[in-house]
PDB file of C-alpha atoms in Angstrom:
ATOM      1  CA  MET A   1      18.875 -14.098 -57.028  1.00  0.00           C
ATOM      2  CA  VAL A   2      19.022 -14.079 -53.221  1.00  0.00           C
ATOM      3  CA  GLY A   3      21.611 -16.856 -53.214  1.00  0.00           C
ATOM      4  CA  THR A   4      23.774 -15.063 -55.764  1.00  0.00           C
ATOM      5  CA  LEU A   5      23.594 -11.818 -53.779  1.00  0.00           C
ATOM      6  CA  ALA A   6      24.532 -13.677 -50.593  1.00  0.00           C
ATOM      7  CA  VAL A   7      27.544 -15.194 -52.358  1.00  0.00           C
ATOM      8  CA  GLN A   8      28.588 -11.717 -53.528  1.00  0.00           C
ATOM      9  CA  VAL A   9      28.394 -10.336 -49.986  1.00  0.00           C
ATOM     10  CA  VAL A  10      30.149 -13.233 -48.244  1.00  0.00           C
ATOM     11  CA  PHE A  11      32.863 -13.906 -50.800  1.00  0.00           C
ATOM     12  CA  TRP A  12      33.580 -10.458 -52.211  1.00  0.00           C
ATOM     13  CA  TRP A  13      32.339  -7.593 -50.042  1.00  0.00           C
ATOM     14  CA  ILE A  14      33.475  -9.028 -46.719  1.00  0.00           C
ATOM     15  CA  PRO A  15      36.943 -10.209 -47.873  1.00  0.00           C
ATOM     16  CA  SER A  16      37.492  -6.943 -49.770  1.00  0.00           C
ATOM     17  CA  ALA A  17      36.577  -4.920 -46.690  1.00  0.00           C
ATOM     18  CA  LEU A  18      38.871  -7.005 -44.484  1.00  0.00           C
ATOM     19  CA  PHE A  19      41.821  -6.551 -46.845  1.00  0.00           C
ATOM     20  CA  VAL A  20      41.297  -2.788 -46.968  1.00  0.00           C
ATOM     21  CA  LEU A  21      40.772  -2.516 -43.202  1.00  0.00           C
ATOM     22  CA  LEU A  22      44.211  -4.038 -42.639  1.00  0.00           C
ATOM     23  CA  ASP A  23      45.686  -0.801 -44.004  1.00  0.00           C
ATOM     24  CA  TYR A  24      43.959   1.224 -41.297  1.00  0.00           C
ATOM     25  CA  LEU A  25      43.837  -1.174 -38.331  1.00  0.00           C
ATOM     26  CA  THR A  26      47.372  -2.567 -38.600  1.00  0.00           C
ATOM     27  CA  PRO A  27      49.319  -0.086 -40.762  1.00  0.00           C
ATOM     28  CA  SER A  28      52.789  -1.391 -39.867  1.00  0.00           C
ATOM     29  CA  PHE A  29      51.780  -4.993 -40.598  1.00  0.00           C
ATOM     30  CA  ALA A  30      50.075  -3.901 -43.821  1.00  0.00           C
ATOM     31  CA  ALA A  31      53.102  -1.922 -44.986  1.00  0.00           C
ATOM     32  CA  LYS A  32      55.344  -4.928 -44.363  1.00  0.00           C
ATOM     33  CA  HIS A  33      53.224  -7.174 -46.577  1.00  0.00           C
ATOM     34  CA  LYS A  34      52.184  -4.766 -49.332  1.00  0.00           C
ATOM     35  CA  ILE A  35      53.662  -5.685 -52.711  1.00  0.00           C
ATOM     36  CA  GLN A  36      54.028  -2.053 -53.768  1.00  0.00           C
ATOM     37  CA  PRO A  37      55.365   0.750 -51.518  1.00  0.00           C
ATOM     38  CA  ALA A  38      53.219   3.209 -49.568  1.00  0.00           C
ATOM     39  CA  PRO A  39      53.569   6.177 -51.992  1.00  0.00           C
ATOM     40  CA  LYS A  40      51.853   4.135 -54.717  1.00  0.00           C
ATOM     41  CA  GLN A  41      48.891   3.078 -52.571  1.00  0.00           C
ATOM     42  CA  PRO A  42      45.463   4.583 -53.378  1.00  0.00           C
ATOM     43  CA  SER A  43      43.962   7.292 -51.214  1.00  0.00           C
ATOM     44  CA  TYR A  44      40.850   6.937 -49.073  1.00  0.00           C
ATOM     45  CA  SER A  45      38.810   8.875 -51.656  1.00  0.00           C
ATOM     46  CA  GLU A  46      39.997   6.567 -54.452  1.00  0.00           C
ATOM     47  CA  ILE A  47      38.987   3.506 -52.441  1.00  0.00           C
ATOM     48  CA  LEU A  48      35.584   5.068 -51.759  1.00  0.00           C
ATOM     49  CA  ASP A  49      35.222   5.732 -55.487  1.00  0.00           C
ATOM     50  CA  ALA A  50      35.995   2.063 -56.175  1.00  0.00           C
ATOM     51  CA  ILE A  51      33.249   1.028 -53.739  1.00  0.00           C
ATOM     52  CA  VAL A  52      30.692   3.318 -55.402  1.00  0.00           C
ATOM     53  CA  VAL A  53      31.587   2.150 -58.922  1.00  0.00           C
ATOM     54  CA  SER A  54      31.476  -1.495 -57.805  1.00  0.00           C
ATOM     55  CA  LEU A  55      27.994  -0.962 -56.363  1.00  0.00           C
ATOM     56  CA  ARG A  56      26.894   0.614 -59.644  1.00  0.00           C
ATOM     57  CA  ASN A  57      28.279  -2.291 -61.670  1.00  0.00           C
ATOM     58  CA  GLN A  58      26.642  -4.873 -59.434  1.00  0.00           C
ATOM     59  CA  ALA A  59      23.335  -3.004 -59.702  1.00  0.00           C
ATOM     60  CA  ILE A  60      23.591  -3.062 -63.509  1.00  0.00           C
ATOM     61  CA  VAL A  61      24.281  -6.802 -63.551  1.00  0.00           C
ATOM     62  CA  LEU A  62      21.435  -7.436 -61.093  1.00  0.00           C
ATOM     63  CA  ALA A  63      19.054  -5.424 -63.289  1.00  0.00           C
ATOM     64  CA  LEU A  64      20.099  -7.490 -66.311  1.00  0.00           C
ATOM     65  CA  GLN A  65      19.612 -10.724 -64.370  1.00  0.00           C
ATOM     66  CA  LEU A  66      16.151  -9.681 -63.202  1.00  0.00           C
ATOM     67  CA  SER A  67      15.171  -8.628 -66.728  1.00  0.00           C
ATOM     68  CA  LEU A  68      16.351 -11.915 -68.252  1.00  0.00           C
ATOM     69  CA  ALA A  69      14.641 -13.907 -65.486  1.00  0.00           C
ATOM     70  CA  ALA A  70      11.372 -12.027 -66.057  1.00  0.00           C
ATOM     71  CA  LEU A  71      11.601 -12.618 -69.818  1.00  0.00           C
ATOM     72  CA  ALA A  72      12.307 -16.322 -69.297  1.00  0.00           C
ATOM     73  CA  ASN A  73       9.356 -16.563 -66.920  1.00  0.00           C
ATOM     74  CA  LEU A  74       7.016 -14.943 -69.464  1.00  0.00           C
ATOM     75  CA  GLN A  75       8.125 -17.500 -72.042  1.00  0.00           C
ATOM     76  CA  ASN A  76       7.868 -20.383 -69.550  1.00  0.00           C
ATOM     77  CA  GLN A  77      11.565 -21.155 -69.941  1.00  0.00           C
ATOM     78  CA  PRO A  78      13.131 -23.485 -67.349  1.00  0.00           C
ATOM     79  CA  SER A  79      15.927 -22.353 -65.057  1.00  0.00           C
ATOM     80  CA  PRO A  80      19.372 -22.407 -66.703  1.00  0.00           C
ATOM     81  CA  PHE A  81      20.595 -24.373 -63.659  1.00  0.00           C
ATOM     82  CA  GLN A  82      19.599 -27.656 -62.077  1.00  0.00           C
ATOM     83  CA  ILE A  83      17.600 -26.893 -58.945  1.00  0.00           C
ATOM     84  CA  THR A  84      16.942 -30.069 -56.989  1.00  0.00           C
ATOM     85  CA  ALA A  85      16.567 -31.132 -53.369  1.00  0.00           C
ATOM     86  CA  SER A  86      19.656 -33.325 -53.676  1.00  0.00           C
ATOM     87  CA  ILE A  87      23.218 -32.097 -54.027  1.00  0.00           C
ATOM     88  CA  PRO A  88      25.244 -32.950 -57.153  1.00  0.00           C
ATOM     89  CA  SER A  89      27.445 -36.042 -57.082  1.00  0.00           C
ATOM     90  CA  ALA A  90      31.132 -35.522 -56.368  1.00  0.00           C
ATOM     91  CA  LYS A  91      31.980 -36.644 -59.910  1.00  0.00           C
ATOM     92  CA  ALA A  92      29.531 -34.204 -61.512  1.00  0.00           C
ATOM     93  CA  PHE A  93      30.669 -31.375 -59.247  1.00  0.00           C
ATOM     94  CA  VAL A  94      34.391 -31.855 -59.944  1.00  0.00           C
ATOM     95  CA  PHE A  95      33.810 -32.240 -63.690  1.00  0.00           C
ATOM     96  CA  ASP A  96      31.588 -29.155 -64.004  1.00  0.00           C
ATOM     97  CA  PHE A  97      33.774 -27.044 -61.717  1.00  0.00           C
ATOM     98  CA  THR A  98      36.925 -27.959 -63.665  1.00  0.00           C
ATOM     99  CA  ILE A  99      35.349 -27.207 -67.052  1.00  0.00           C
ATOM    100  CA  CYS A 100      34.057 -23.893 -65.701  1.00  0.00           C
ATOM    101  CA  LEU A 101      37.540 -22.969 -64.447  1.00  0.00           C
ATOM    102  CA  VAL A 102      39.141 -23.670 -67.819  1.00  0.00           C
ATOM    103  CA  ALA A 103      36.378 -21.947 -69.793  1.00  0.00           C
ATOM    104  CA  ARG A 104      36.449 -18.911 -67.540  1.00  0.00           C
ATOM    105  CA  GLU A 105      40.204 -18.575 -67.940  1.00  0.00           C
ATOM    106  CA  ILE A 106      39.954 -18.702 -71.732  1.00  0.00           C
ATOM    107  CA  LEU A 107      37.095 -16.191 -71.867  1.00  0.00           C
ATOM    108  CA  PHE A 108      38.729 -13.851 -69.368  1.00  0.00           C
ATOM    109  CA  TYR A 109      42.211 -13.926 -70.895  1.00  0.00           C
ATOM    110  CA  TYR A 110      41.088 -13.090 -74.422  1.00  0.00           C
ATOM    111  CA  SER A 111      38.481 -10.513 -73.396  1.00  0.00           C
ATOM    112  CA  HIS A 112      41.122  -8.893 -71.182  1.00  0.00           C
ATOM    113  CA  ARG A 113      43.610  -8.836 -74.048  1.00  0.00           C
ATOM    114  CA  LEU A 114      40.887  -7.342 -76.249  1.00  0.00           C
ATOM    115  CA  PHE A 115      40.387  -4.466 -73.815  1.00  0.00           C
ATOM    116  CA  HIS A 116      44.101  -3.715 -74.064  1.00  0.00           C
ATOM    117  CA  VAL A 117      43.722  -2.891 -77.769  1.00  0.00           C
ATOM    118  CA  PRO A 118      44.502   0.870 -77.757  1.00  0.00           C
ATOM    119  CA  TYR A 119      41.060   1.949 -79.011  1.00  0.00           C
ATOM    120  CA  LEU A 120      39.230  -0.019 -76.307  1.00  0.00           C
ATOM    121  CA  TYR A 121      41.836   0.642 -73.643  1.00  0.00           C
ATOM    122  CA  ARG A 122      41.472   4.424 -73.930  1.00  0.00           C
ATOM    123  CA  ARG A 123      37.673   4.309 -73.906  1.00  0.00           C
ATOM    124  CA  ILE A 124      36.964   1.436 -71.522  1.00  0.00           C
ATOM    125  CA  HIS A 125      39.765  -0.456 -69.781  1.00  0.00           C
ATOM    126  CA  LYS A 126      41.787   2.592 -68.721  1.00  0.00           C
ATOM    127  CA  ILE A 127      39.278   3.106 -65.915  1.00  0.00           C
ATOM    128  CA  HIS A 128      40.275  -0.173 -64.246  1.00  0.00           C
ATOM    129  CA  HIS A 129      43.965   0.687 -64.584  1.00  0.00           C
ATOM    130  CA  LYS A 130      43.500   3.886 -62.619  1.00  0.00           C
ATOM    131  CA  PHE A 131      44.706   1.714 -59.731  1.00  0.00           C
ATOM    132  CA  LYS A 132      48.409   1.169 -60.392  1.00  0.00           C
ATOM    133  CA  ALA A 133      48.603  -0.437 -56.950  1.00  0.00           C
ATOM    134  CA  PRO A 134      45.284  -2.286 -56.684  1.00  0.00           C
ATOM    135  CA  VAL A 135      43.106  -2.960 -53.671  1.00  0.00           C
ATOM    136  CA  SER A 136      40.371  -5.585 -53.472  1.00  0.00           C
ATOM    137  CA  PHE A 137      37.541  -3.154 -54.192  1.00  0.00           C
ATOM    138  CA  ALA A 138      39.304  -2.256 -57.451  1.00  0.00           C
ATOM    139  CA  SER A 139      38.567  -5.734 -58.816  1.00  0.00           C
ATOM    140  CA  GLN A 140      35.087  -4.554 -59.859  1.00  0.00           C
ATOM    141  CA  TYR A 141      36.129  -0.971 -60.520  1.00  0.00           C
ATOM    142  CA  ALA A 142      35.541  -0.916 -64.269  1.00  0.00           C
ATOM    143  CA  HIS A 143      33.543   0.531 -67.134  1.00  0.00           C
ATOM    144  CA  PRO A 144      30.094  -1.171 -67.208  1.00  0.00           C
ATOM    145  CA  VAL A 145      30.862  -2.730 -70.600  1.00  0.00           C
ATOM    146  CA  GLU A 146      34.055  -4.273 -69.268  1.00  0.00           C
ATOM    147  CA  HIS A 147      32.348  -5.449 -66.103  1.00  0.00           C
ATOM    148  CA  ILE A 148      29.751  -7.315 -68.153  1.00  0.00           C
ATOM    149  CA  VAL A 149      32.030  -8.632 -70.924  1.00  0.00           C
ATOM    150  CA  ALA A 150      35.228  -9.470 -69.008  1.00  0.00           C
ATOM    151  CA  ASN A 151      34.156  -9.830 -65.372  1.00  0.00           C
ATOM    152  CA  THR A 152      30.641 -11.290 -65.495  1.00  0.00           C
ATOM    153  CA  ILE A 153      30.151 -13.296 -68.698  1.00  0.00           C
ATOM    154  CA  PRO A 154      33.320 -15.427 -68.312  1.00  0.00           C
ATOM    155  CA  ILE A 155      32.052 -16.505 -64.880  1.00  0.00           C
ATOM    156  CA  VAL A 156      28.326 -17.054 -65.506  1.00  0.00           C
ATOM    157  CA  LEU A 157      28.358 -18.351 -69.091  1.00  0.00           C
ATOM    158  CA  PRO A 158      30.200 -21.676 -68.497  1.00  0.00           C
ATOM    159  CA  PRO A 159      27.778 -22.868 -65.751  1.00  0.00           C
ATOM    160  CA  ILE A 160      24.828 -21.858 -67.947  1.00  0.00           C
ATOM    161  CA  ILE A 161      26.162 -23.756 -70.973  1.00  0.00           C
ATOM    162  CA  LEU A 162      26.847 -26.838 -68.836  1.00  0.00           C
ATOM    163  CA  ARG A 163      23.547 -26.375 -66.979  1.00  0.00           C
ATOM    164  CA  THR A 164      25.285 -27.141 -63.716  1.00  0.00           C
ATOM    165  CA  HIS A 165      23.565 -27.670 -60.410  1.00  0.00           C
ATOM    166  CA  ILE A 166      22.778 -24.363 -58.697  1.00  0.00           C
ATOM    167  CA  LEU A 167      25.127 -25.284 -55.827  1.00  0.00           C
ATOM    168  CA  THR A 168      27.962 -25.882 -58.294  1.00  0.00           C
ATOM    169  CA  MET A 169      27.295 -22.498 -59.875  1.00  0.00           C
ATOM    170  CA  TRP A 170      27.265 -20.727 -56.498  1.00  0.00           C
ATOM    171  CA  THR A 171      30.485 -22.479 -55.462  1.00  0.00           C
ATOM    172  CA  PHE A 172      32.168 -21.526 -58.716  1.00  0.00           C
ATOM    173  CA  VAL A 173      31.066 -17.889 -58.415  1.00  0.00           C
ATOM    174  CA  ALA A 174      32.228 -17.833 -54.782  1.00  0.00           C
ATOM    175  CA  TRP A 175      35.648 -19.156 -55.811  1.00  0.00           C
ATOM    176  CA  GLN A 176      36.006 -16.530 -58.523  1.00  0.00           C
ATOM    177  CA  LEU A 177      34.942 -13.705 -56.208  1.00  0.00           C
ATOM    178  CA  ILE A 178      37.350 -14.614 -53.408  1.00  0.00           C
ATOM    179  CA  GLU A 179      40.079 -15.128 -56.009  1.00  0.00           C
ATOM    180  CA  THR A 180      39.615 -11.699 -57.593  1.00  0.00           C
ATOM    181  CA  ALA A 181      39.454 -10.015 -54.176  1.00  0.00           C
ATOM    182  CA  THR A 182      42.700 -11.773 -53.236  1.00  0.00           C
ATOM    183  CA  VAL A 183      44.676 -11.056 -56.414  1.00  0.00           C
ATOM    184  CA  HIS A 184      43.661  -7.384 -56.260  1.00  0.00           C
ATOM    185  CA  SER A 185      44.437  -7.111 -52.537  1.00  0.00           C
ATOM    186  CA  GLY A 186      47.991  -5.894 -53.057  1.00  0.00           C
ATOM    187  CA  TYR A 187      49.269  -8.224 -50.313  1.00  0.00           C
ATOM    188  CA  ASP A 188      51.920 -10.930 -50.518  1.00  0.00           C
ATOM    189  CA  PHE A 189      49.796 -13.471 -48.597  1.00  0.00           C
ATOM    190  CA  PHE A 190      48.727 -16.906 -49.882  1.00  0.00           C
ATOM    191  CA  GLY A 191      52.023 -17.748 -51.506  1.00  0.00           C
ATOM    192  CA  GLY A 192      52.140 -14.502 -53.435  1.00  0.00           C
ATOM    193  CA  ALA A 193      48.834 -15.141 -55.231  1.00  0.00           C
ATOM    194  CA  ALA A 194      48.391 -11.410 -55.825  1.00  0.00           C
ATOM    195  CA  TYR A 195      51.850 -10.829 -57.288  1.00  0.00           C
ATOM    196  CA  ARG A 196      51.054 -11.630 -60.921  1.00  0.00           C
ATOM    197  CA  HIS A 197      48.011  -9.377 -61.184  1.00  0.00           C
ATOM    198  CA  ASP A 198      49.657  -6.673 -59.123  1.00  0.00           C
ATOM    199  CA  ARG A 199      52.440  -6.627 -61.704  1.00  0.00           C
ATOM    200  CA  HIS A 200      49.824  -6.361 -64.449  1.00  0.00           C
ATOM    201  CA  HIS A 201      48.481  -3.170 -62.868  1.00  0.00           C
ATOM    202  CA  GLU A 202      52.007  -1.857 -62.550  1.00  0.00           C
ATOM    203  CA  ARG A 203      53.310  -2.918 -65.986  1.00  0.00           C
ATOM    204  CA  PHE A 204      50.094  -3.227 -68.125  1.00  0.00           C
ATOM    205  CA  ASP A 205      51.623  -5.617 -70.705  1.00  0.00           C
ATOM    206  CA  VAL A 206      52.135  -8.781 -68.631  1.00  0.00           C
ATOM    207  CA  HIS A 207      50.007 -11.304 -66.706  1.00  0.00           C
ATOM    208  CA  PHE A 208      46.625 -10.931 -68.424  1.00  0.00           C
ATOM    209  CA  GLY A 209      45.213 -14.209 -67.143  1.00  0.00           C
ATOM    210  CA  GLY A 210      43.953 -15.366 -63.804  1.00  0.00           C
ATOM    211  CA  MET A 211      46.051 -18.512 -64.190  1.00  0.00           C
ATOM    212  CA  PRO A 212      49.505 -18.559 -65.789  1.00  0.00           C
ATOM    213  CA  TRP A 213      49.124 -21.036 -68.651  1.00  0.00           C
ATOM    214  CA  LEU A 214      47.730 -18.715 -71.347  1.00  0.00           C
ATOM    215  CA  ASP A 215      50.264 -16.058 -70.366  1.00  0.00           C
ATOM    216  CA  TRP A 216      52.974 -18.687 -70.812  1.00  0.00           C
ATOM    217  CA  PHE A 217      51.522 -19.774 -74.180  1.00  0.00           C
ATOM    218  CA  HIS A 218      51.281 -16.208 -75.526  1.00  0.00           C
ATOM    219  CA  GLY A 219      54.538 -14.922 -74.039  1.00  0.00           C
ATOM    220  CA  THR A 220      52.865 -12.480 -71.649  1.00  0.00           C
ATOM    221  CA  ASP A 221      54.257 -14.068 -68.491  1.00  0.00           C
ATOM    222  CA  GLU A 222      56.831 -11.642 -67.078  1.00  0.00           C
ATOM    223  CA  ARG A 223      59.085 -14.300 -65.597  1.00  0.00           C
ATOM    224  CA  GLU A 224      59.144 -16.267 -68.857  1.00  0.00           C
ATOM    225  CA  ARG A 225      60.075 -13.086 -70.715  1.00  0.00           C
ATOM    226  CA  LEU A 226      62.945 -12.412 -68.336  1.00  0.00           C
ATOM    227  CA  ALA A 227      64.127 -16.019 -68.559  1.00  0.00           C
ATOM    228  CA  LYS A 228      64.199 -15.856 -72.370  1.00  0.00           C
ATOM    229  CA  LYS A 229      65.903 -12.467 -72.294  1.00  0.00           C
ATOM    230  CA  ASN A 230      68.632 -13.712 -69.962  1.00  0.00           C
ATOM    231  CA  SER A 231      69.166 -17.043 -71.711  1.00  0.00           C
TER     232      SER A 231
END
């Protein structure tokens, strides 16, 4: 639990805070690199609300983790991860990490699409889309059900199924946390990594995935749509 919390702090809280602080410490630089214009940017109170909701969601997930760990301990169940003194081999690490990436993308894309069904969107996912111009803290700004189903399970389930080494799991979680903080940052850094998801918050009906391949397959990639329309 301590390791997972440390990963959350280092790879989500700190990067998210740094991205948001750019708005206040270097406003002219921030304005130059923001994907969406200043009038669309969230207010200080909205960002504070995102922080509070994110803390609540993380507390809920932590409570679930502690409850499941306690139950497993009572039943003398082994850890779902390999915990050894040695690190995993490079081959095992690359294989497990790659499978986790693919599995997470599949789980996230389809759960995300599910939450865009009108019934679920109005009751659950609309909360996350309060941020038309997202900031990093908005990446965990969600209804608790969505945070568990779409944000948490797609990340933690693949390493559990594979029973990866604990270091592989922590690395994978760290990658996903820094990725979601980046794509919600609203900045055009890192080769425009945030552009696709920023457009999702602006348009709602495009770019559902973290990676582009399922959007391409299902016709929800905005650029593919425009290319077909203009062809």
